[in-house]
Coordinates of C-alpha atoms in Angstrom, one line a residue:
Chain A
M1 CA 24.5 -6.9 25.1
K2 CA 21.4 -6.4 24.7
R3 CA 19.5 -5.1 27.5
L4 CA 16.3 -7.1 27.9
I5 CA 14.7 -5.6 30.3
T6 CA 13.1 -2.0 28.0
V7 CA 10.2 -0.5 27.5
R8 CA 9.5 -1.4 24.2
N9 CA 10.4 -5.4 25.2
I10 CA 7.3 -4.7 28.8
V11 CA 4.8 -3.2 26.1
I12 CA 4.9 -6.0 23.8
A13 CA 4.8 -8.9 26.7
A14 CA 2.6 -6.5 29.1
L15 CA 0.3 -7.2 25.3
L16 CA 0.9 -10.8 24.7
L17 CA 0.3 -11.7 27.5
F18 CA -3.6 -10.2 27.6
L19 CA -4.0 -11.9 24.1
A20 CA -3.4 -14.8 25.8
L21 CA -6.0 -14.1 29.4
V22 CA -8.5 -12.4 27.1
P23 CA -10.4 -15.8 27.2
L24 CA -10.1 -16.2 30.8
Y25 CA -11.4 -13.1 31.9
S26 CA -14.2 -13.7 29.0
A27 CA -15.3 -17.6 30.9
V28 CA -15.1 -15.3 34.6
T29 CA -17.1 -12.6 33.9
G30 CA -19.2 -14.1 31.4
N31 CA -18.5 -11.5 28.9
T32 CA -18.3 -12.7 25.7
F33 CA -18.1 -10.1 24.0
L34 CA -14.6 -9.1 24.7
M35 CA -13.1 -12.3 23.2
T36 CA -15.3 -11.9 20.3
L37 CA -13.6 -8.8 19.5
F38 CA -10.1 -9.9 20.1
T39 CA -10.4 -13.4 18.0
R40 CA -11.1 -10.7 15.3
I41 CA -8.6 -8.3 15.9
I42 CA -6.2 -11.1 15.9
I43 CA -7.2 -12.7 12.8
L44 CA -6.8 -9.0 10.6
A45 CA -3.2 -9.0 13.0
I46 CA -2.6 -12.0 10.9
A47 CA -3.7 -10.0 8.2
A48 CA -1.1 -7.2 8.9
V49 CA 2.0 -9.9 10.0
S50 CA 2.0 -10.6 6.1
L51 CA 1.5 -7.5 4.7
N52 CA 4.7 -6.2 6.2
L53 CA 6.8 -9.0 5.1
I54 CA 6.7 -7.4 1.5
M55 CA 5.2 -4.1 2.3
G56 CA 7.9 -3.0 5.2
F57 CA 11.3 -5.6 3.9
G58 CA 10.2 -5.9 0.8
G59 CA 9.5 -2.7 0.3
M60 CA 6.2 -3.6 -1.8
V61 CA 3.6 -2.0 -1.0
S62 CA 0.3 -3.8 -1.8
F63 CA -2.8 -2.3 -1.7
G64 CA -4.3 -4.9 -2.9
H65 CA -4.3 -8.2 0.6
A66 CA -7.5 -7.4 1.1
A67 CA -7.7 -9.9 -2.1
Y68 CA -5.7 -12.5 0.2
L69 CA -9.3 -12.2 3.0
G70 CA -11.4 -12.4 -0.1
I71 CA -10.0 -15.2 -1.8
G72 CA -9.7 -16.9 1.4
G73 CA -12.9 -16.2 3.1
Y74 CA -14.9 -16.7 -0.7
V75 CA -13.2 -20.4 -1.0
F76 CA -14.4 -21.4 2.4
G77 CA -17.4 -20.7 1.8
I78 CA -17.8 -21.5 -1.4
L79 CA -16.8 -25.2 -0.6
A80 CA -19.0 -24.9 2.8
T81 CA -21.8 -24.2 0.6
E82 CA -21.7 -26.6 -1.2
R83 CA -21.2 -29.1 1.5
I84 CA -17.6 -30.1 1.1
T85 CA -17.5 -29.5 5.2
S86 CA -13.7 -30.5 6.1
G87 CA -11.3 -28.5 7.1
F88 CA -9.1 -30.7 6.0
I89 CA -10.1 -30.1 1.4
Q90 CA -11.2 -26.6 3.0
W91 CA -8.0 -24.6 4.6
P92 CA -5.2 -26.5 2.0
L93 CA -8.0 -25.7 -0.8
A94 CA -8.4 -21.9 0.5
L95 CA -4.3 -20.9 0.9
L96 CA -3.3 -23.5 -3.0
A97 CA -6.0 -20.3 -4.3
C98 CA -4.4 -17.3 -2.4
A99 CA -0.7 -18.9 -3.8
V100 CA -2.1 -19.5 -8.0
F101 CA -3.7 -16.2 -7.3
A102 CA -0.1 -14.3 -5.7
L103 CA 1.5 -15.7 -8.2
I104 CA -0.1 -14.7 -11.2
T105 CA -0.6 -11.5 -10.3
G106 CA 2.9 -11.1 -8.4
A107 CA 4.6 -12.5 -11.1
L108 CA 3.5 -9.4 -13.6
S109 CA 2.4 -6.5 -10.9
L110 CA 6.7 -6.9 -9.5
R111 CA 7.4 -5.5 -13.7
T112 CA 6.2 -2.2 -12.1
R113 CA 8.0 -0.4 -9.5
G114 CA 7.1 1.9 -7.0
V115 CA 3.6 4.8 -7.0
Y116 CA 2.7 1.5 -10.6
F117 CA 3.3 -1.6 -8.3
I118 CA 0.8 0.7 -5.5
M119 CA -1.3 0.8 -8.4
I120 CA -0.9 -2.4 -10.3
T121 CA -1.1 -4.7 -7.1
L122 CA -5.0 -2.2 -6.2
A123 CA -6.3 -3.4 -9.6
F124 CA -6.0 -7.5 -9.8
A125 CA -7.4 -6.6 -6.1
Q126 CA -10.5 -4.4 -7.9
M127 CA -10.7 -7.8 -10.0
V128 CA -11.8 -9.8 -7.9
Y129 CA -13.3 -7.9 -6.0
Y130 CA -16.0 -7.7 -8.5
I131 CA -15.7 -11.2 -9.7
G132 CA -17.5 -11.3 -5.3
V133 CA -19.9 -9.1 -6.9
S134 CA -21.2 -11.0 -9.5
L135 CA -20.6 -14.5 -8.1
D136 CA -24.7 -15.1 -7.7
R137 CA -24.8 -18.4 -6.8
Y138 CA -23.1 -17.7 -3.6
G139 CA -24.9 -14.5 -2.2
A140 CA -23.0 -11.8 -4.7
D141 CA -23.4 -8.0 -3.6
D142 CA -25.2 -9.0 0.1
G143 CA -22.3 -11.7 0.9
L144 CA -22.5 -15.6 2.1
T145 CA -23.5 -16.8 5.3
I146 CA -22.1 -19.9 6.0
Y147 CA -23.9 -22.5 8.4
T148 CA -20.6 -24.8 9.1
R149 CA -17.6 -23.4 10.1
S150 CA -14.4 -26.0 9.0
Q151 CA -14.8 -29.6 10.7
F152 CA -11.5 -31.7 11.8
A153 CA -11.1 -34.5 13.6
G154 CA -11.1 -35.0 16.9
P155 CA -11.3 -33.1 19.7
I156 CA -10.9 -29.7 16.9
N157 CA -14.2 -27.7 17.2
L158 CA -14.1 -24.3 15.8
S159 CA -17.2 -23.7 17.1
N160 CA -16.0 -23.5 21.0
R161 CA -15.1 -19.9 20.9
T162 CA -12.7 -20.5 23.8
F163 CA -10.9 -22.6 21.3
F164 CA -11.3 -20.7 18.1
Y165 CA -9.7 -17.2 20.4
Y166 CA -6.6 -19.5 20.8
L167 CA -6.2 -21.4 17.4
C168 CA -6.1 -18.4 16.3
F169 CA -3.6 -16.4 18.9
G170 CA -1.4 -20.0 17.9
L171 CA -1.6 -19.3 14.7
L172 CA -0.6 -15.3 15.8
L173 CA 2.3 -16.6 17.3
G174 CA 2.8 -19.0 14.4
T175 CA 3.1 -15.7 11.9
I176 CA 4.9 -13.4 13.9
Y177 CA 7.9 -16.6 14.5
L178 CA 7.4 -17.4 11.1
I179 CA 8.3 -14.0 9.8
W180 CA 10.9 -13.6 12.3
R181 CA 12.8 -16.7 11.0
I182 CA 12.4 -15.8 7.3
V183 CA 14.1 -12.2 7.8
N184 CA 16.4 -13.6 9.4
S185 CA 17.6 -15.9 7.3
R186 CA 19.8 -15.5 3.9
F187 CA 16.3 -15.4 1.7
G188 CA 14.9 -12.5 3.9
M189 CA 18.6 -10.6 3.4
V190 CA 17.9 -10.9 0.0
I191 CA 14.4 -9.6 0.4
Q192 CA 16.3 -6.5 2.2
G193 CA 18.9 -5.9 -0.2
S194 CA 16.5 -5.8 -2.9
R195 CA 14.3 -3.6 -0.6
S196 CA 16.9 -1.1 -0.4
N197 CA 18.9 -1.3 -4.1
D198 CA 18.0 -3.7 -6.5
R199 CA 20.4 -3.1 -9.2
R200 CA 23.1 -3.8 -6.3
M201 CA 21.9 -6.7 -5.4
Q202 CA 21.3 -8.1 -8.8
S203 CA 25.0 -6.9 -9.2
I204 CA 26.8 -9.4 -7.0
G205 CA 24.1 -12.4 -8.7
Y206 CA 20.5 -12.9 -7.1
P207 CA 18.1 -13.1 -9.6
T208 CA 16.2 -10.9 -7.1
Y209 CA 12.8 -10.9 -9.1
R210 CA 12.2 -14.4 -8.3
Y211 CA 13.3 -13.7 -4.1
R212 CA 10.9 -10.9 -4.3
L213 CA 8.5 -13.0 -6.2
T214 CA 8.1 -15.8 -3.6
C215 CA 8.4 -13.5 -0.6
F216 CA 5.1 -11.8 -2.0
V217 CA 3.9 -15.0 -3.0
I218 CA 4.6 -16.3 1.5
A219 CA 2.7 -12.7 2.1
G220 CA -0.5 -13.9 0.4
V221 CA -1.0 -17.5 1.2
L222 CA -0.6 -16.3 4.9
C223 CA -2.7 -13.4 4.7
G224 CA -4.6 -16.3 3.0
L225 CA -5.3 -18.3 5.8
A226 CA -6.8 -14.9 7.7
G227 CA -9.4 -14.9 5.2
V228 CA -10.2 -18.4 6.2
L229 CA -10.4 -17.1 10.4
L230 CA -11.9 -13.7 9.0
A231 CA -15.3 -16.1 7.1
N232 CA -16.0 -18.7 10.5
Q233 CA -15.3 -16.5 13.0
A234 CA -18.4 -13.9 11.1
D235 CA -19.5 -16.9 9.7
F236 CA -20.5 -14.8 6.8
I237 CA -18.1 -13.5 3.9
S238 CA -19.0 -10.6 1.9
P239 CA -17.5 -8.6 -1.2
A240 CA -16.8 -5.7 1.4
T241 CA -13.9 -7.7 2.6
M242 CA -12.4 -7.4 0.1
H243 CA -13.0 -3.2 -0.8
W244 CA -10.5 -0.7 -1.4
T245 CA -10.5 0.3 1.9
R246 CA -10.8 -2.7 3.7
S247 CA -6.5 -3.1 2.6
G248 CA -6.2 0.5 2.8
D249 CA -6.8 -0.4 6.6
L250 CA -4.4 -2.9 6.5
I251 CA -1.7 -0.7 5.3
V252 CA -2.7 1.9 8.0
M253 CA -2.7 -0.9 10.5
A254 CA 1.3 -1.4 9.4
V255 CA 2.4 1.8 9.0
L256 CA 0.7 2.8 12.2
G257 CA 2.2 -0.3 14.4
G258 CA 6.1 0.3 12.5
M259 CA 6.9 -1.6 9.2
G260 CA 10.8 -2.4 11.0
S261 CA 9.9 -4.8 13.0
V262 CA 8.3 -8.2 12.3
I263 CA 5.9 -7.2 15.6
G264 CA 4.9 -3.6 15.3
P265 CA 1.5 -5.1 12.6
V266 CA -0.5 -6.6 15.7
L267 CA 0.5 -3.9 17.5
G268 CA -0.4 -1.5 14.9
A269 CA -4.5 -3.3 14.4
V270 CA -4.9 -3.9 17.9
S271 CA -4.8 0.0 18.8
L272 CA -6.9 1.1 15.1
L273 CA -9.0 -1.4 15.9
V274 CA -9.3 -0.8 20.3
L275 CA -9.8 2.4 19.2
E276 CA -12.1 2.8 16.8
E277 CA -14.2 0.2 19.6
T278 CA -13.7 2.7 22.7
L279 CA -13.5 6.3 20.9
P280 CA -17.4 6.1 21.2
G281 CA -16.6 5.2 24.7
I282 CA -14.9 7.5 25.7
I283 CA -16.1 10.8 23.7
S284 CA -18.4 10.1 26.2
I285 CA -17.2 9.8 29.4
V286 CA -14.2 12.5 29.5
G287 CA -17.2 14.8 27.0
G288 CA -19.5 14.4 29.6
S289 CA -17.5 15.6 32.8
L290 CA -16.1 18.1 31.0
T291 CA -19.5 19.7 29.8
G292 CA -22.0 18.2 32.2
K293 CA -24.4 17.3 30.0
S294 CA -24.6 14.0 28.2
M295 CA -22.4 12.9 25.4
T296 CA -24.2 10.5 23.8
A297 CA -24.9 12.1 20.4
A298 CA -21.6 13.0 20.3
K299 CA -20.5 9.0 20.1
E300 CA -20.9 8.3 16.4
Y301 CA -18.2 10.8 16.0
W302 CA -15.8 8.9 16.7
A303 CA -14.1 8.9 13.9
L304 CA -13.4 12.6 13.7
I305 CA -11.0 11.9 16.4
L306 CA -9.0 9.5 15.0
G307 CA -8.9 11.0 11.5
P308 CA -6.5 13.4 12.8
M309 CA -4.8 10.7 15.7
L310 CA -2.9 9.1 12.2
L311 CA -2.4 12.0 10.8
L312 CA -0.6 13.3 13.9
V313 CA 1.2 9.3 14.2
V314 CA 2.2 10.8 10.8
L315 CA 4.0 14.0 11.4
F316 CA 5.1 13.0 14.7
A317 CA 5.8 9.5 15.2
R318 CA 8.4 8.4 12.9
G319 CA 7.9 4.5 12.3
G320 CA 5.2 4.7 14.1
I321 CA 4.1 2.9 17.8
D322 CA 7.5 0.1 17.6
G323 CA 9.5 2.6 16.5
F324 CA 8.2 5.6 19.5
L325 CA 8.6 3.2 21.6
R326 CA 12.2 2.2 20.6
R327 CA 13.6 5.9 20.7
F328 CA 12.3 6.2 24.5
D329 CA 14.5 3.2 25.4
R330 CA 17.5 4.6 23.7
E331 CA 16.9 8.2 25.3
Chain B
M1 CA -26.8 3.4 -34.0
L2 CA -29.4 5.7 -31.7
L3 CA -27.7 4.0 -28.4
F4 CA -24.4 4.0 -29.9
I5 CA -24.1 7.9 -30.0
E6 CA -25.6 8.0 -27.0
Q7 CA -23.5 5.9 -24.8
F8 CA -20.5 7.2 -26.8
L9 CA -21.7 11.2 -25.0
N10 CA -21.7 9.8 -22.2
G11 CA -18.9 7.9 -21.5
L12 CA -17.3 11.6 -23.1
Q13 CA -19.4 13.1 -20.0
L14 CA -17.8 9.8 -17.4
G15 CA -14.0 11.1 -19.6
L16 CA -14.3 14.3 -17.9
L17 CA -15.6 14.3 -15.4
L18 CA -12.5 12.0 -14.1
F19 CA -10.1 15.0 -15.6
L20 CA -11.3 17.5 -13.7
L21 CA -11.1 14.9 -10.7
A22 CA -7.6 13.3 -12.1
A23 CA -6.0 16.8 -13.7
G24 CA -6.2 17.9 -9.4
L25 CA -4.1 15.0 -8.8
T26 CA -1.5 14.7 -11.5
L27 CA -0.5 18.2 -10.6
V28 CA -0.3 17.6 -7.4
F29 CA 1.0 14.3 -7.9
G30 CA 3.6 15.2 -10.5
I31 CA 4.5 18.7 -8.6
M32 CA 4.9 17.9 -4.9
D33 CA 5.2 14.1 -5.3
L34 CA 2.4 13.8 -2.3
V35 CA -0.2 10.1 -3.0
N36 CA -3.5 12.5 -2.3
L37 CA -6.1 9.7 -1.4
A38 CA -8.8 12.4 0.3
H39 CA -9.3 14.3 -3.1
G40 CA -12.4 11.8 -3.4
S41 CA -13.5 14.3 0.4
L42 CA -12.8 17.0 -1.9
Y43 CA -14.9 15.8 -4.4
M44 CA -17.6 15.9 -2.0
L45 CA -17.5 18.5 -0.4
G46 CA -18.1 20.9 -3.3
A47 CA -21.2 18.8 -4.2
Y48 CA -21.7 19.7 0.1
F49 CA -21.7 22.9 -1.1
A50 CA -23.2 23.2 -4.6
A51 CA -26.3 22.1 -2.8
T52 CA -26.1 24.0 0.2
F53 CA -25.9 27.4 -2.0
A54 CA -28.3 26.4 -3.9
A55 CA -30.9 25.6 -1.5
L56 CA -29.4 28.9 0.1
T57 CA -29.5 31.1 -2.8
G58 CA -32.1 29.3 -4.8
S59 CA -30.2 30.0 -7.7
F60 CA -27.6 27.5 -9.5
V61 CA -25.5 29.0 -11.3
A62 CA -25.0 31.5 -8.1
A63 CA -24.7 27.7 -6.2
I64 CA -21.5 26.5 -8.9
F65 CA -19.6 29.6 -8.0
L66 CA -20.2 30.0 -4.4
A67 CA -18.7 26.9 -3.7
L68 CA -16.0 26.2 -6.2
L69 CA -14.2 29.1 -4.1
A70 CA -15.4 27.1 -0.8
T71 CA -13.9 24.4 -2.7
L72 CA -10.7 26.0 -3.4
L73 CA -10.3 27.5 -0.2
V74 CA -10.9 24.5 2.0
G75 CA -8.5 22.5 -0.3
M76 CA -5.4 25.7 0.7
L77 CA -6.6 25.5 3.9
I78 CA -5.6 21.4 4.6
E79 CA -2.5 21.8 2.3
L80 CA -1.5 24.8 4.7
I81 CA -2.3 23.0 8.2
A82 CA -1.7 19.7 7.1
L83 CA -0.4 18.4 4.2
R84 CA 2.0 20.7 3.3
R85 CA 4.4 19.1 6.3
L86 CA 3.9 15.9 3.9
Y87 CA 5.6 16.4 1.3
G88 CA 9.0 15.1 1.1
R89 CA 8.0 12.3 2.9
D90 CA 7.5 8.8 1.9
H91 CA 4.3 7.4 0.3
L92 CA 3.1 5.3 2.7
D93 CA 3.6 8.4 5.3
H94 CA 1.7 9.8 2.8
V95 CA -1.3 7.3 2.7
L96 CA -1.6 7.0 6.2
G97 CA -2.4 10.1 7.1
T98 CA -4.6 11.3 3.8
F99 CA -6.1 8.3 5.5
G100 CA -6.9 9.9 8.5
L101 CA -8.4 12.9 6.4
I102 CA -10.6 11.4 4.5
L103 CA -11.8 10.0 8.0
F104 CA -11.7 13.1 8.9
S105 CA -13.7 14.5 6.2
N106 CA -16.6 11.8 6.3
E107 CA -16.9 12.5 9.7
M108 CA -16.7 16.4 9.7
V109 CA -20.1 16.2 7.0
R110 CA -22.0 13.8 8.8
L111 CA -22.2 16.3 11.4
I112 CA -23.0 18.7 9.1
W113 CA -24.8 17.9 6.7
G114 CA -26.5 14.5 9.5
P115 CA -26.8 11.3 7.6
A116 CA -28.9 11.7 4.8
G117 CA -27.4 13.0 1.4
L118 CA -28.9 15.7 0.1
N119 CA -30.7 16.3 -4.0
L120 CA -29.5 19.3 -5.5
P121 CA -32.6 20.0 -7.7
L122 CA -31.8 21.2 -12.0
P123 CA -33.6 24.2 -12.8
S124 CA -36.0 24.3 -15.2
W125 CA -34.0 25.6 -18.4
L126 CA -31.5 23.0 -17.6
N127 CA -34.2 19.9 -17.5
A128 CA -35.4 19.6 -21.1
P129 CA -33.2 17.4 -23.3
V130 CA -32.3 18.7 -26.7
Q131 CA -32.1 16.9 -30.1
I132 CA -29.0 16.6 -30.5
L133 CA -29.6 14.7 -34.7
P134 CA -32.8 14.4 -36.3
G135 CA -34.7 12.3 -33.9
V136 CA -32.3 12.0 -31.6
F137 CA -32.5 13.1 -27.9
Y138 CA -30.0 14.2 -24.9
P139 CA -30.3 15.5 -22.0
S140 CA -29.6 19.3 -21.3
Y141 CA -27.8 19.8 -18.4
R142 CA -25.1 16.7 -19.5
L143 CA -24.4 18.2 -23.6
L144 CA -23.9 21.3 -20.4
I145 CA -21.3 19.0 -17.9
I146 CA -19.5 18.0 -21.5
A147 CA -19.0 21.9 -22.8
V148 CA -17.6 23.5 -19.2
A149 CA -15.1 20.5 -19.2
L150 CA -13.8 20.7 -22.1
M151 CA -14.0 24.0 -21.3
V152 CA -11.5 23.6 -17.9
A153 CA -10.1 21.1 -19.3
M154 CA -8.8 23.8 -22.3
L155 CA -7.9 26.7 -20.4
L156 CA -5.9 24.6 -17.5
Y157 CA -4.2 23.4 -20.6
F158 CA -3.3 26.9 -21.4
V159 CA -2.4 28.5 -18.0
V160 CA 0.2 25.8 -17.3
M161 CA 1.7 26.4 -20.4
R162 CA 1.1 29.6 -22.2
T163 CA 1.3 31.4 -18.7
R164 CA 3.5 32.4 -16.3
I165 CA 2.3 30.8 -13.4
G166 CA 2.4 28.3 -15.3
M167 CA 5.8 28.2 -16.7
L168 CA 6.4 28.2 -12.9
I169 CA 4.4 25.2 -11.7
R170 CA 5.9 23.4 -14.2
A171 CA 9.5 24.0 -13.5
G172 CA 8.7 24.1 -10.0
A173 CA 7.7 20.2 -11.3
S174 CA 11.1 19.4 -12.7
N175 CA 13.5 21.2 -9.4
R176 CA 11.6 22.8 -6.7
E177 CA 15.7 24.2 -5.0
M178 CA 15.2 26.3 -7.9
V179 CA 12.5 27.6 -8.6
G180 CA 13.6 28.4 -5.2
A181 CA 16.7 29.8 -5.2
L182 CA 15.1 32.7 -8.2
G183 CA 13.1 34.0 -5.7
I184 CA 9.9 32.0 -6.2
N185 CA 7.8 31.8 -3.1
I186 CA 7.3 28.3 -3.6
K187 CA 5.7 26.9 -0.7
L188 CA 2.8 29.4 -1.8
L189 CA 2.4 28.7 -5.2
Y190 CA 2.6 24.2 -3.9
T191 CA -0.4 26.2 -2.2
L192 CA -1.8 27.9 -5.0
V193 CA -1.5 24.7 -7.4
F194 CA -3.5 22.6 -4.3
G195 CA -6.0 24.6 -4.4
I196 CA -7.1 24.6 -8.0
G197 CA -6.9 20.3 -8.0
A198 CA -9.3 20.8 -4.7
A199 CA -11.8 23.6 -7.0
L200 CA -11.6 20.9 -9.9
A201 CA -11.6 17.9 -7.7
G202 CA -15.1 19.6 -6.1
L203 CA -15.9 21.3 -10.1
A204 CA -16.7 17.2 -10.6
G205 CA -18.6 16.8 -7.8
M206 CA -20.4 19.8 -8.3
M207 CA -21.5 18.5 -11.8
Q208 CA -22.2 15.1 -10.3
A209 CA -24.6 16.5 -7.6
P210 CA -27.6 16.5 -9.5
I211 CA -27.5 13.3 -11.4
L212 CA -26.9 11.4 -8.8
T213 CA -27.3 12.2 -4.5
V214 CA -24.9 13.8 -2.6
Q215 CA -23.7 11.3 0.1
I216 CA -21.1 10.7 2.2
G217 CA -18.4 8.5 0.8
M218 CA -18.9 9.0 -3.2
G219 CA -15.4 10.8 -3.4
E220 CA -14.2 6.9 -2.9
N221 CA -15.0 5.4 -5.9
I222 CA -14.2 7.9 -8.5
L223 CA -11.7 8.2 -6.8
I224 CA -9.8 5.3 -7.0
L225 CA -11.0 6.1 -11.1
A226 CA -9.1 9.2 -11.1
F227 CA -5.9 6.9 -9.9
V228 CA -6.4 5.0 -13.0
V229 CA -6.5 7.6 -15.1
I230 CA -3.3 9.1 -14.1
I231 CA -2.0 6.0 -14.3
I232 CA -3.0 4.7 -17.2
G233 CA -2.0 8.7 -18.5
G234 CA 1.7 8.3 -16.8
I235 CA 2.0 10.8 -13.9
G236 CA 2.5 14.7 -14.3
S237 CA 1.3 15.3 -17.7
I238 CA -2.0 16.9 -17.8
R239 CA -2.3 15.9 -21.7
G240 CA -2.1 12.3 -20.3
A241 CA -4.1 12.4 -17.9
F242 CA -6.7 14.1 -20.9
L243 CA -6.0 11.6 -22.7
S244 CA -7.0 8.6 -20.5
A245 CA -9.6 10.0 -19.0
L246 CA -11.6 10.5 -22.3
L247 CA -9.9 6.4 -22.6
V248 CA -11.0 5.4 -19.1
G249 CA -14.8 6.9 -19.6
L250 CA -15.2 5.5 -22.8
I251 CA -14.0 2.0 -22.0
D252 CA -16.4 2.2 -19.3
T253 CA -19.5 3.7 -20.6
V254 CA -19.1 1.2 -23.9
G255 CA -17.8 -2.3 -22.1
R256 CA -21.5 -1.7 -19.7
A257 CA -23.5 -1.4 -22.5
F258 CA -22.3 -3.5 -25.0
L259 CA -20.1 -6.0 -23.9
P260 CA -23.5 -8.2 -22.5
D261 CA -24.0 -8.7 -26.3
V262 CA -20.6 -9.3 -27.4
L263 CA -19.9 -11.7 -24.6
K264 CA -23.8 -13.4 -25.5
L265 CA -21.8 -14.4 -29.3
F266 CA -19.8 -16.4 -27.1
L267 CA -21.5 -17.7 -24.3
S268 CA -25.1 -19.3 -23.7
N269 CA -27.3 -17.1 -22.3
S270 CA -27.7 -17.4 -19.0
A271 CA -24.0 -17.0 -18.6
A272 CA -23.2 -13.8 -20.4
S273 CA -25.7 -12.4 -18.3
T274 CA -23.7 -13.4 -15.0
A275 CA -20.2 -12.1 -16.9
A276 CA -21.1 -9.6 -17.7
P277 CA -21.5 -6.9 -15.6
A278 CA -18.3 -8.5 -13.8
L279 CA -16.2 -8.5 -16.9
S280 CA -17.5 -4.4 -17.2
S281 CA -16.6 -4.1 -14.1
M282 CA -13.2 -5.1 -14.2
L283 CA -12.8 -3.8 -17.8
I284 CA -10.9 -1.0 -16.9
Y285 CA -8.2 -3.3 -13.9
L286 CA -7.8 -5.0 -16.5
V287 CA -6.9 -2.1 -18.8
M288 CA -4.8 -0.9 -16.9
A289 CA -2.1 -4.2 -15.8
I290 CA -2.5 -4.5 -19.2
I291 CA -1.6 -0.8 -20.1
L292 CA 1.1 -1.2 -16.7
V293 CA 2.9 -4.5 -17.2
V294 CA 3.6 -4.1 -21.3
R295 CA 4.4 -0.7 -20.4
P296 CA 5.4 0.4 -16.6
Q297 CA 5.5 5.1 -17.5
G298 CA 1.8 4.4 -18.1
L299 CA 1.6 5.9 -21.9
F300 CA 1.8 9.4 -21.8
P301 CA 5.2 10.1 -19.4
A302 CA 6.0 13.1 -18.4
A303 CA 8.6 14.8 -21.0
G304 CA 12.0 15.1 -18.9
K305 CA 9.9 12.3 -15.5

């Protein structure tokens, strides 16, 4: 009998409860900044969870996952600019574009292994990045401002911040559930078996290449969904969304949170982005009380703390935050 | 024809610079099995050191030597403090850890040198164009870059292939335990290799410094190019890195120069001028993807790997 009340479960439940209550807090205090911030965090968490499906469970380390954020965003943005504002057309087309891109690049990339796989996925993402840079009609380097969010029927109105927040939150929960089902299905077992020992899986008769490719496409489509949401939220899409450092960010979120579980990357996304947002404040408060001087100038240098922090997580907390919580429970 | 010679030399120069970066990267990758994303930070540091020492000493040559020494030391220090602990870990741990290092070094540079970029002015004796063929002029500094990089490449090849320390480095790559058992201080050897790689990256950075501005994040895009080089060349192979660096440098430069004209043969003028910049930026990634699909180990894989 597994214990239900563990530190890990409490932390996860508290996090989900907190995420569910953010709009309430914003409505009471009138502070919409927090809701905007957390909408972005939730969207990027969807992307990180989708990356973890192929990276953590499938052993396919994609260094080009941000390309799907861009493809999803750009398909939506381009359609909106061309006055096709119906979400019923935009969203399926955006996801379809991601699926096709994932199918083609995945079919080629999955012929390679290890570091070569990392680099070939990066190569494809860079190609998409440069296509984005050259889209003169759609803003090129400067990016594309999107004037209308996706239009759906009836009461669904994406311009309503609270509604949009809960839509993203619901989609995050849906994504987590979907991936949890995938991972624990027969399909997911094949994927994980292929990560541990591909040759053995093939010898017992599984065409692992096809399984891995399917998994790669699913992850791409889910990340494309995050891309559509991100562009909707920012009313803007630019090639910077697809820069290789963004793909690096997604990997960092997944590894920081813990790749061993479906929910780990959510922990990673929330902690990384919240740290980015709050470290400047923490530095100026802590520094100010220690030295008695105003430390507002030091605010800028939050990455000086975040950088070594990531290094320390790698060195001392194997399995990321999630792994740390699990170890805590065992002891 | 004149344009072609000039572009060829530019490509050669970019290729050789990439080789300096890729050499350190491929040594560290091949020998310590470490994916070092922070290699671009050392490139940036080299440029900053050179600009600072040039302002302090007033001598370009002295600045280069001091900056080389400084990047060597910083590289060894980083290895001692942090990266040494990452050997034998998963590649993803390397990505996360060295990503943290990039953040740290970018902020450190901003803290020390400020957010504005620096300039490294060339001394006047390097600033004049040289006549390389009758009627063909080329900046003397760019020629110097080609010469220095070629010399360093030869020196590196000689050290790795013909000297005792090079033998130890190669032996450490194929069997770490055995080399240790024979009484070699393998940890010190690794620190040294990392330092040399750092100094080479720094050299590339400081030689680029007079041409570009010295700024934060300057190492990030060229780092990706260096990774492309070592992947095409085959990880761990110095010779492969050299040949593929030249290949990448030439393809990139010549592609940028001539692709628009080539495309105009097939496409309308306006379509060609839109497609050309994107296509020429993509060209080397396209080449890498094709090479990886056809030959997943790279063009010149290191022997015995």
